[in-house]
PDB file of C-alpha atoms and ligand atoms in Angstrom:
ATOM      1  CA  UNK A   1      -3.624 -26.665   9.366  1.00  0.00           C
ATOM      2  CA  UNK A   2      -5.441 -25.711   6.220  1.00  0.00           C
ATOM      3  CA  UNK A   3      -5.654 -22.165   4.994  1.00  0.00           C
ATOM      4  CA  UNK A   4      -8.569 -20.550   3.296  1.00  0.00           C
ATOM      5  CA  UNK A   5      -9.201 -16.994   2.220  1.00  0.00           C
ATOM      6  CA  UNK A   6     -12.466 -15.322   3.173  1.00  0.00           C
ATOM      7  CA  UNK A   7     -13.410 -12.528   0.782  1.00  0.00           C
ATOM      8  CA  UNK A   8     -13.470  -9.127   2.453  1.00  0.00           C
ATOM      9  CA  UNK A   9     -13.751  -6.853  -0.591  1.00  0.00           C
ATOM     10  CA  UNK A  10     -14.526  -8.529  -3.881  1.00  0.00           C
ATOM     11  CA  UNK A  11     -12.992  -7.604  -7.210  1.00  0.00           C
ATOM     12  CA  UNK A  12     -15.716  -5.142  -8.193  1.00  0.00           C
ATOM     13  CA  UNK A  13     -15.743  -3.386  -4.798  1.00  0.00           C
ATOM     14  CA  UNK A  14     -11.968  -3.065  -4.900  1.00  0.00           C
ATOM     15  CA  UNK A  15     -11.920  -1.740  -8.456  1.00  0.00           C
ATOM     16  CA  UNK A  16     -14.726   0.705  -7.658  1.00  0.00           C
ATOM     17  CA  UNK A  17     -12.776   2.041  -4.671  1.00  0.00           C
ATOM     18  CA  UNK A  18      -9.677   2.491  -6.826  1.00  0.00           C
ATOM     19  CA  UNK A  19     -11.708   4.342  -9.454  1.00  0.00           C
ATOM     20  CA  UNK A  20     -12.968   6.710  -6.738  1.00  0.00           C
ATOM     21  CA  UNK A  21      -9.458   7.324  -5.458  1.00  0.00           C
ATOM     22  CA  UNK A  22      -8.265   7.947  -9.027  1.00  0.00           C
ATOM     23  CA  UNK A  23     -10.987  10.559  -9.616  1.00  0.00           C
ATOM     24  CA  UNK A  24     -10.217  12.328  -6.360  1.00  0.00           C
ATOM     25  CA  UNK A  25      -6.493  12.412  -7.050  1.00  0.00           C
ATOM     26  CA  UNK A  26      -7.111  13.625 -10.626  1.00  0.00           C
ATOM     27  CA  UNK A  27      -9.178  16.537  -9.299  1.00  0.00           C
ATOM     28  CA  UNK A  28      -6.789  17.483  -6.527  1.00  0.00           C
ATOM     29  CA  UNK A  29      -3.677  17.466  -8.711  1.00  0.00           C
ATOM     30  CA  UNK A  30      -5.297  19.128 -11.715  1.00  0.00           C
ATOM     31  CA  UNK A  31      -2.751  21.019 -13.828  1.00  0.00           C
ATOM     32  CA  UNK A  32       0.169  19.325 -12.125  1.00  0.00           C
ATOM     33  CA  UNK A  33       2.458  16.487 -13.011  1.00  0.00           C
ATOM     34  CA  UNK A  34       2.398  13.641 -10.557  1.00  0.00           C
ATOM     35  CA  UNK A  35       5.032  11.057  -9.700  1.00  0.00           C
ATOM     36  CA  UNK A  36       3.822   7.914  -8.003  1.00  0.00           C
ATOM     37  CA  UNK A  37       6.279   6.047  -5.848  1.00  0.00           C
ATOM     38  CA  UNK A  38       5.163   2.449  -5.729  1.00  0.00           C
ATOM     39  CA  UNK A  39       6.386   0.549  -2.694  1.00  0.00           C
ATOM     40  CA  UNK A  40       7.385  -2.947  -3.807  1.00  0.00           C
ATOM     41  CA  UNK A  41       6.221  -5.557  -3.744  1.00  0.00           C
ATOM     42  CA  UNK A  42       2.826  -5.205  -2.089  1.00  0.00           C
ATOM     43  CA  UNK A  43       1.666  -1.978  -3.740  1.00  0.00           C
ATOM     44  CA  UNK A  44       2.419  -2.976  -7.311  1.00  0.00           C
ATOM     45  CA  UNK A  45      -1.073  -4.190  -8.269  1.00  0.00           C
ATOM     46  CA  UNK A  46      -2.746  -1.216  -6.581  1.00  0.00           C
ATOM     47  CA  UNK A  47      -0.329   1.351  -8.068  1.00  0.00           C
ATOM     48  CA  UNK A  48      -0.880   0.061 -11.611  1.00  0.00           C
ATOM     49  CA  UNK A  49      -4.671   0.090 -11.302  1.00  0.00           C
ATOM     50  CA  UNK A  50      -4.693   3.472  -9.595  1.00  0.00           C
ATOM     51  CA  UNK A  51      -2.403   5.133 -12.133  1.00  0.00           C
ATOM     52  CA  UNK A  52      -4.698   3.975 -14.956  1.00  0.00           C
ATOM     53  CA  UNK A  53      -7.561   5.822 -13.247  1.00  0.00           C
ATOM     54  CA  UNK A  54      -5.702   9.133 -12.916  1.00  0.00           C
ATOM     55  CA  UNK A  55      -6.444  11.424 -15.834  1.00  0.00           C
ATOM     56  CA  UNK A  56      -3.177  13.366 -15.598  1.00  0.00           C
ATOM     57  CA  UNK A  57       0.395  12.750 -16.738  1.00  0.00           C
ATOM     58  CA  UNK A  58       1.698  10.235 -14.194  1.00  0.00           C
ATOM     59  CA  UNK A  59       5.245   8.987 -13.836  1.00  0.00           C
ATOM     60  CA  UNK A  60       6.052   5.962 -11.746  1.00  0.00           C
ATOM     61  CA  UNK A  61       9.135   5.060  -9.784  1.00  0.00           C
ATOM     62  CA  UNK A  62       9.752   2.199  -7.369  1.00  0.00           C
ATOM     63  CA  UNK A  63      11.202   1.644  -3.950  1.00  0.00           C
ATOM     64  CA  UNK A  64      11.580  -1.522  -1.940  1.00  0.00           C
ATOM     65  CA  UNK A  65      12.109  -1.519   1.792  1.00  0.00           C
ATOM     66  CA  UNK A  66      12.847  -4.295   4.149  1.00  0.00           C
ATOM     67  CA  UNK A  67      12.582  -4.011   7.887  1.00  0.00           C
ATOM     68  CA  UNK A  68      15.265  -5.648   9.930  1.00  0.00           C
ATOM     69  CA  UNK A  69      14.232  -8.562  12.096  1.00  0.00           C
ATOM     70  CA  UNK A  70      11.002 -10.498  12.210  1.00  0.00           C
ATOM     71  CA  UNK A  71       8.848  -9.761   9.158  1.00  0.00           C
ATOM     72  CA  UNK A  72       5.527 -10.008  10.988  1.00  0.00           C
ATOM     73  CA  UNK A  73       6.536  -7.525  13.679  1.00  0.00           C
ATOM     74  CA  UNK A  74       7.594  -4.268  12.115  1.00  0.00           C
ATOM     75  CA  UNK A  75      10.708  -2.999  13.909  1.00  0.00           C
ATOM     76  CA  UNK A  76      10.662   0.525  12.532  1.00  0.00           C
ATOM     77  CA  UNK A  77      14.246   0.180  11.354  1.00  0.00           C
ATOM     78  CA  UNK A  78      13.849   0.188   7.623  1.00  0.00           C
ATOM     79  CA  UNK A  79      16.481  -0.645   5.073  1.00  0.00           C
ATOM     80  CA  UNK A  80      16.093   0.670   1.535  1.00  0.00           C
ATOM     81  CA  UNK A  81      16.633  -2.461  -0.534  1.00  0.00           C
ATOM     82  CA  UNK A  82      15.915  -0.698  -3.837  1.00  0.00           C
ATOM     83  CA  UNK A  83      16.022   3.058  -4.247  1.00  0.00           C
ATOM     84  CA  UNK A  84      14.349   5.381  -6.756  1.00  0.00           C
ATOM     85  CA  UNK A  85      15.783   5.885 -10.245  1.00  0.00           C
ATOM     86  CA  UNK A  86      15.229   9.642 -10.259  1.00  0.00           C
ATOM     87  CA  UNK A  87      15.669  12.501  -7.786  1.00  0.00           C
ATOM     88  CA  UNK A  88      12.371  13.854  -6.402  1.00  0.00           C
ATOM     89  CA  UNK A  89      13.406  17.442  -5.668  1.00  0.00           C
ATOM     90  CA  UNK A  90      10.695  19.868  -6.783  1.00  0.00           C
ATOM     91  CA  UNK A  91       8.260  17.137  -7.798  1.00  0.00           C
ATOM     92  CA  UNK A  92       4.733  16.288  -6.649  1.00  0.00           C
ATOM     93  CA  UNK A  93       5.167  12.898  -5.039  1.00  0.00           C
ATOM     94  CA  UNK A  94       2.415  10.462  -4.140  1.00  0.00           C
ATOM     95  CA  UNK A  95       3.661   7.443  -2.235  1.00  0.00           C
ATOM     96  CA  UNK A  96       1.447   4.440  -2.950  1.00  0.00           C
ATOM     97  CA  UNK A  97       1.448   1.661  -0.363  1.00  0.00           C
ATOM     98  CA  UNK A  98      -0.615  -1.494   0.105  1.00  0.00           C
ATOM     99  CA  UNK A  99      -1.406  -1.209   3.810  1.00  0.00           C
ATOM    100  CA  UNK A 100      -0.541   0.930   6.814  1.00  0.00           C
ATOM    101  CA  UNK A 101      -0.292  -1.224   9.908  1.00  0.00           C
ATOM    102  CA  UNK A 102       1.862   0.030  12.801  1.00  0.00           C
ATOM    103  CA  UNK A 103       2.895   2.928  10.594  1.00  0.00           C
ATOM    104  CA  UNK A 104       6.567   2.417  11.332  1.00  0.00           C
ATOM    105  CA  UNK A 105       7.641   1.696   7.764  1.00  0.00           C
ATOM    106  CA  UNK A 106       5.881   4.728   6.303  1.00  0.00           C
ATOM    107  CA  UNK A 107       6.861   7.045   9.113  1.00  0.00           C
ATOM    108  CA  UNK A 108      10.502   6.269   8.420  1.00  0.00           C
ATOM    109  CA  UNK A 109      10.217   6.291   4.651  1.00  0.00           C
ATOM    110  CA  UNK A 110       8.281   9.565   4.421  1.00  0.00           C
ATOM    111  CA  UNK A 111      10.949  11.258   6.518  1.00  0.00           C
ATOM    112  CA  UNK A 112      13.680  10.063   4.147  1.00  0.00           C
ATOM    113  CA  UNK A 113      11.693  11.278   1.142  1.00  0.00           C
ATOM    114  CA  UNK A 114      10.900  14.630   2.763  1.00  0.00           C
ATOM    115  CA  UNK A 115      14.613  15.268   3.199  1.00  0.00           C
ATOM    116  CA  UNK A 116      15.032  14.984  -0.573  1.00  0.00           C
ATOM    117  CA  UNK A 117      13.024  18.169  -1.101  1.00  0.00           C
ATOM    118  CA  UNK A 118       9.904  17.265  -3.120  1.00  0.00           C
ATOM    119  CA  UNK A 119       7.456  20.057  -3.977  1.00  0.00           C
ATOM    120  CA  UNK A 120       4.723  18.043  -2.252  1.00  0.00           C
ATOM    121  CA  UNK A 121       4.593  14.641  -0.571  1.00  0.00           C
ATOM    122  CA  UNK A 122       1.403  12.691   0.044  1.00  0.00           C
ATOM    123  CA  UNK A 123       0.488   9.142   0.939  1.00  0.00           C
ATOM    124  CA  UNK A 124      -2.127   6.880  -0.600  1.00  0.00           C
ATOM    125  CA  UNK A 125      -2.829   3.448   0.913  1.00  0.00           C
ATOM    126  CA  UNK A 126      -5.255   0.823  -0.314  1.00  0.00           C
ATOM    127  CA  UNK A 127      -5.867  -0.371   3.247  1.00  0.00           C
ATOM    128  CA  UNK A 128      -5.481   1.092   6.699  1.00  0.00           C
ATOM    129  CA  UNK A 129      -5.553  -0.706  10.052  1.00  0.00           C
ATOM    130  CA  UNK A 130      -5.715   2.262  12.459  1.00  0.00           C
ATOM    131  CA  UNK A 131      -6.201   0.030  15.540  1.00  0.00           C
ATOM    132  CA  UNK A 132      -2.643  -1.236  15.077  1.00  0.00           C
ATOM    133  CA  UNK A 133      -0.977   2.155  14.831  1.00  0.00           C
ATOM    134  CA  UNK A 134       2.148   2.681  16.936  1.00  0.00           C
ATOM    135  CA  UNK A 135       3.501   5.814  15.276  1.00  0.00           C
ATOM    136  CA  UNK A 136       1.452   8.599  13.769  1.00  0.00           C
ATOM    137  CA  UNK A 137       1.186   8.585   9.978  1.00  0.00           C
ATOM    138  CA  UNK A 138      -1.108  10.841   7.980  1.00  0.00           C
ATOM    139  CA  UNK A 139      -2.768   8.898   5.186  1.00  0.00           C
ATOM    140  CA  UNK A 140      -3.993  11.427   2.615  1.00  0.00           C
ATOM    141  CA  UNK A 141      -5.927   8.947   0.476  1.00  0.00           C
ATOM    142  CA  UNK A 142      -7.279   5.721   1.985  1.00  0.00           C
ATOM    143  CA  UNK A 143      -9.092   2.940   0.159  1.00  0.00           C
ATOM    144  CA  UNK A 144     -10.569   0.828   2.942  1.00  0.00           C
ATOM    145  CA  UNK A 145     -10.260   1.131   6.714  1.00  0.00           C
ATOM    146  CA  UNK A 146     -10.226  -2.376   8.185  1.00  0.00           C
ATOM    147  CA  UNK A 147     -10.111  -3.983  11.640  1.00  0.00           C
ATOM    148  CA  UNK A 148      -7.047  -5.795  12.941  1.00  0.00           C
ATOM    149  CA  UNK A 149      -7.098  -8.821  10.635  1.00  0.00           C
ATOM    150  CA  UNK A 150      -4.391 -10.220   8.385  1.00  0.00           C
ATOM    151  CA  UNK A 151      -5.378  -9.570   4.805  1.00  0.00           C
ATOM    152  CA  UNK A 152      -4.074 -10.875   1.484  1.00  0.00           C
ATOM    153  CA  UNK A 153      -4.695 -10.376  -2.202  1.00  0.00           C
ATOM    154  CA  UNK A 154      -4.406  -7.421  -4.527  1.00  0.00           C
ATOM    155  CA  UNK A 155      -0.639  -7.443  -3.932  1.00  0.00           C
ATOM    156  CA  UNK A 156      -0.672  -8.379  -0.255  1.00  0.00           C
ATOM    157  CA  UNK A 157       0.931 -11.668   0.685  1.00  0.00           C
ATOM    158  CA  UNK A 158       1.119 -14.229   3.407  1.00  0.00           C
ATOM    159  CA  UNK A 159       4.587 -15.812   3.084  1.00  0.00           C
ATOM    160  CA  UNK A 160       4.662 -14.671  -0.580  1.00  0.00           C
ATOM    161  CA  UNK A 161       1.344 -16.375  -1.347  1.00  0.00           C
ATOM    162  CA  UNK A 162      -1.939 -14.857  -2.552  1.00  0.00           C
ATOM    163  CA  UNK A 163      -0.550 -11.621  -4.052  1.00  0.00           C
ATOM    164  CA  UNK A 164      -2.230 -12.228  -7.398  1.00  0.00           C
ATOM    165  CA  UNK A 165      -5.769 -12.664  -6.039  1.00  0.00           C
ATOM    166  CA  UNK A 166      -7.961 -10.024  -7.754  1.00  0.00           C
ATOM    167  CA  UNK A 167      -9.800  -9.352  -4.469  1.00  0.00           C
ATOM    168  CA  UNK A 168      -8.919  -8.681  -0.825  1.00  0.00           C
ATOM    169  CA  UNK A 169      -9.462 -11.423   1.716  1.00  0.00           C
ATOM    170  CA  UNK A 170      -8.655 -12.596   5.223  1.00  0.00           C
ATOM    171  CA  UNK A 171      -6.566 -15.724   5.759  1.00  0.00           C
ATOM    172  CA  UNK A 172      -8.286 -18.219   8.023  1.00  0.00           C
ATOM    173  CA  UNK A 173      -6.773 -21.397   9.423  1.00  0.00           C
ATOM    174  CA  UNK A 174      -8.676 -24.629   9.957  1.00  0.00           C
ATOM    175  CA  UNK A 175      -7.669 -27.892  11.590  1.00  0.00           C
ATOM    176  CA  UNK A 176      -7.271 -30.725   9.070  1.00  0.00           C
ATOM    177  CA  UNK A 177      -9.912 -33.411   9.431  1.00  0.00           C
ATOM    178  CA  UNK A 178      -8.524 -36.959   9.977  1.00  0.00           C
TER     179      UNK A 178
HETATM  180  P1  IMP B 201       3.971  -1.197   9.262  1.00  0.00           P
HETATM  181  O1  IMP B 201       5.353  -0.629   9.313  1.00  0.00           O
HETATM  182  O2  IMP B 201       3.635  -1.993  10.483  1.00  0.00           O
HETATM  183  O3  IMP B 201       2.913  -0.174   8.962  1.00  0.00           O
HETATM  184  O4  IMP B 201       4.053  -2.289   8.138  1.00  0.00           O
HETATM  185  C1  IMP B 201       3.377  -2.233   6.960  1.00  0.00           C
HETATM  186  C2  IMP B 201       3.787  -3.424   6.128  1.00  0.00           C
HETATM  187  O5  IMP B 201       3.513  -4.665   6.802  1.00  0.00           O
HETATM  188  C3  IMP B 201       2.974  -3.467   4.866  1.00  0.00           C
HETATM  189  O6  IMP B 201       3.604  -2.792   3.819  1.00  0.00           O
HETATM  190  C4  IMP B 201       2.847  -4.953   4.599  1.00  0.00           C
HETATM  191  O7  IMP B 201       3.970  -5.395   3.869  1.00  0.00           O
HETATM  192  C5  IMP B 201       2.899  -5.593   5.956  1.00  0.00           C
HETATM  193  N1  IMP B 201       1.540  -5.892   6.456  1.00  0.00           N
HETATM  194  C6  IMP B 201       0.920  -5.312   7.495  1.00  0.00           C
HETATM  195  N2  IMP B 201      -0.314  -5.816   7.681  1.00  0.00           N
HETATM  196  C7  IMP B 201      -0.486  -6.731   6.706  1.00  0.00           C
HETATM  197  C8  IMP B 201      -1.588  -7.606   6.341  1.00  0.00           C
HETATM  198  O8  IMP B 201      -2.676  -7.627   6.949  1.00  0.00           O
HETATM  199  N3  IMP B 201      -1.380  -8.413   5.270  1.00  0.00           N
HETATM  200  C9  IMP B 201      -0.219  -8.423   4.561  1.00  0.00           C
HETATM  201  N4  IMP B 201       0.824  -7.621   4.858  1.00  0.00           N
HETATM  202  C10 IMP B 201       0.691  -6.792   5.913  1.00  0.00           C
HETATM  203 MG1   MG B 202       4.545  -3.826   2.064  1.00  0.00          MG
END
């Protein structure tokens, strides 16, 4: 089987969308200090680009989660593999994630963060696959809504490949000729 990546959103479309999100977030948090929580590893490219487009003081902290069991089927039982450096009590927190699929990871994570007493807690996702949703998650800022296809690039991986692509694409599989 050969793999190829079909472009879904090219580099310019993706960057334009991130600029729009950055402007919206800048307006809505005007006068406030914002802390972005970047969910490793997938959201790292998006979080960096987005934070550059926000015209406010932005701090960034990182979290890495791993779900128990099969990686392709989200179990909803999330382990925090790397926790934040700083407490979030009283802060304006924007969680930045690559993609919301079943919603299980974010549902769990947002609940943990809420218990830590932030002033506000919102979610920004580059991509959303609402058709796949199993648990309800409110996405406050969405880049692109996409159908149920497996996407890579701009931080998203397929078996750790393709994260560094500067665009978003769909992995397609073809039979080898011979
Ligand atoms: P959820 O708990 O099902 O919402 O899982 C979301 C996580 O699954 C994301 O943070 C990604 O790591 C991964 N994921 C879901 N869909 C895709 C995809 O299309 N491409 C790459 N990773 C994905
Ligand atoms: Mg992820």
